[in-house]
Amino acid sequence: MNAYVLLVTESLICVAVSLAVLHAMSRPLMNVLTRICPDEQAASFWLSYTRIMMLLAPLLLVLSVDLFTHFANPMDTLRLALIAALGGLLVGLHAVGKRIGLYVRAPREAGAGS
């Protein structure tokens, strides 16, 4: 497989996986951000920031891994690209969850603390 085609394919796989995750989490994330941010503009900024980071971080990881690995079989390269993209998303989601978790409190049970 041509190196350019492989690079474009890896990039498209990464972007597609990132967009699927962002599609699933954008509305719930915006709901949380509107509750914890001081105003709508701040919530919109942080949503946009998160979207950009969740696209760029996995793509950077995929391109970095591709730079240092050279497989004879293109399927192995694509498999590693998918693993890197999912790993980048996992790290990104963990970072977002950890940060937002500082501001979101679980409701207390009735009778607890009485």
Protein backbone atom coordinates (compact mmCIF):
# COMPACT_ATOMS: atom_id res chain seq x y z
CA MET A 1 0.00 0.00 0.00
CA ASN A 2 1.27 3.47 -0.89
CA ALA A 3 2.67 5.38 2.13
CA TYR A 4 0.54 8.45 1.38
CA VAL A 5 -2.65 6.43 1.11
CA LEU A 6 -1.82 4.68 4.37
CA LEU A 7 -1.17 8.00 6.13
CA VAL A 8 -4.45 9.48 4.89
CA THR A 9 -6.32 6.31 5.86
CA GLU A 10 -4.85 6.36 9.37
CA SER A 11 -5.74 10.03 9.75
CA LEU A 12 -9.30 9.43 8.54
CA ILE A 13 -9.75 6.50 10.91
CA CYS A 14 -8.56 8.64 13.80
CA VAL A 15 -10.79 11.59 12.90
CA ALA A 16 -13.82 9.32 12.35
CA VAL A 17 -13.41 7.66 15.74
CA SER A 18 -12.91 11.04 17.42
CA LEU A 19 -16.00 12.49 15.74
CA ALA A 20 -18.09 9.50 16.80
CA VAL A 21 -17.05 9.97 20.42
CA LEU A 22 -17.60 13.73 20.23
CA HIS A 23 -21.05 13.22 18.74
CA ALA A 24 -21.99 10.96 21.62
CA MET A 25 -20.68 13.26 24.34
CA SER A 26 -21.26 16.80 23.04
CA ARG A 27 -24.83 17.32 24.26
CA PRO A 28 -24.31 15.81 27.74
CA LEU A 29 -21.04 17.70 28.09
CA MET A 30 -22.73 20.97 27.15
CA ASN A 31 -25.45 20.30 29.73
CA VAL A 32 -22.84 19.81 32.44
CA LEU A 33 -20.81 22.82 31.31
CA THR A 34 -23.83 25.12 31.39
CA ARG A 35 -24.39 24.09 35.02
CA ILE A 36 -20.80 24.55 36.20
CA CYS A 37 -19.68 27.52 34.07
CA PRO A 38 -20.56 31.09 35.06
CA ASP A 39 -22.26 31.87 31.73
CA GLU A 40 -23.21 30.44 28.32
CA GLN A 41 -20.12 31.90 26.60
CA ALA A 42 -17.76 30.15 29.00
CA ALA A 43 -19.60 26.85 28.50
CA SER A 44 -19.41 27.24 24.71
CA PHE A 45 -15.69 28.00 24.91
CA TRP A 46 -14.94 24.92 27.01
CA LEU A 47 -17.04 22.73 24.73
CA SER A 48 -15.15 24.00 21.69
CA TYR A 49 -11.83 23.57 23.48
CA THR A 50 -12.71 19.99 24.42
CA ARG A 51 -13.79 19.18 20.86
CA ILE A 52 -10.54 20.50 19.41
CA MET A 53 -8.41 18.68 21.95
CA MET A 54 -10.32 15.43 21.46
CA LEU A 55 -9.57 15.66 17.74
CA LEU A 56 -5.96 16.80 17.93
CA ALA A 57 -4.62 14.65 20.78
CA PRO A 58 -5.52 11.25 19.24
CA LEU A 59 -4.35 12.42 15.80
CA LEU A 60 -1.01 13.52 17.23
CA LEU A 61 -0.64 10.16 18.95
CA VAL A 62 -1.48 8.26 15.74
CA LEU A 63 0.98 10.26 13.68
CA SER A 64 3.70 9.89 16.34
CA VAL A 65 3.25 6.14 16.59
CA ASP A 66 3.29 5.88 12.80
CA LEU A 67 6.56 7.79 12.70
CA PHE A 68 8.33 5.24 14.89
CA THR A 69 6.82 1.99 13.61
CA HIS A 70 7.20 0.35 10.23
CA PHE A 71 5.27 -2.82 9.57
CA ALA A 72 5.44 -4.86 6.40
CA ASN A 73 1.71 -5.51 6.55
CA PRO A 74 -0.49 -2.39 6.12
CA MET A 75 -3.23 -3.99 8.25
CA ASP A 76 -0.84 -4.03 11.22
CA THR A 77 -0.19 -0.33 10.69
CA LEU A 78 -3.92 0.43 10.52
CA ARG A 79 -4.54 -1.70 13.61
CA LEU A 80 -1.87 0.20 15.54
CA ALA A 81 -3.34 3.50 14.33
CA LEU A 82 -6.77 2.49 15.65
CA ILE A 83 -5.26 1.44 18.98
CA ALA A 84 -3.39 4.75 19.21
CA ALA A 85 -6.54 6.73 18.36
CA LEU A 86 -8.58 4.88 20.97
CA GLY A 87 -5.76 5.28 23.50
CA GLY A 88 -5.61 9.01 22.82
CA LEU A 89 -9.37 9.29 23.25
CA LEU A 90 -9.22 7.32 26.48
CA VAL A 91 -6.55 9.61 27.91
CA GLY A 92 -8.46 12.69 26.75
CA LEU A 93 -11.77 11.49 28.17
CA HIS A 94 -10.07 10.63 31.44
CA ALA A 95 -8.60 14.13 31.65
CA VAL A 96 -11.97 15.76 30.89
CA GLY A 97 -13.80 13.52 33.35
CA LYS A 98 -11.25 14.11 36.08
CA ARG A 99 -11.46 17.89 35.65
CA ILE A 100 -15.26 18.07 35.42
CA GLY A 101 -15.59 15.60 38.28
CA LEU A 102 -14.14 18.24 40.59
CA TYR A 103 -17.23 20.40 40.03
CA VAL A 104 -20.02 17.84 39.79
CA ARG A 105 -21.28 16.48 43.07
CA ALA A 106 -23.45 13.41 43.48
CA PRO A 107 -26.72 14.11 45.31
CA ARG A 108 -26.75 12.99 48.92
CA GLU A 109 -29.11 10.23 49.94
CA ALA A 110 -32.08 11.09 52.12
CA GLY A 111 -31.22 10.55 55.75
CA ALA A 112 -27.46 10.54 55.17
CA GLY A 113 -25.60 12.93 57.41
CA SER A 114 -28.56 13.41 59.79
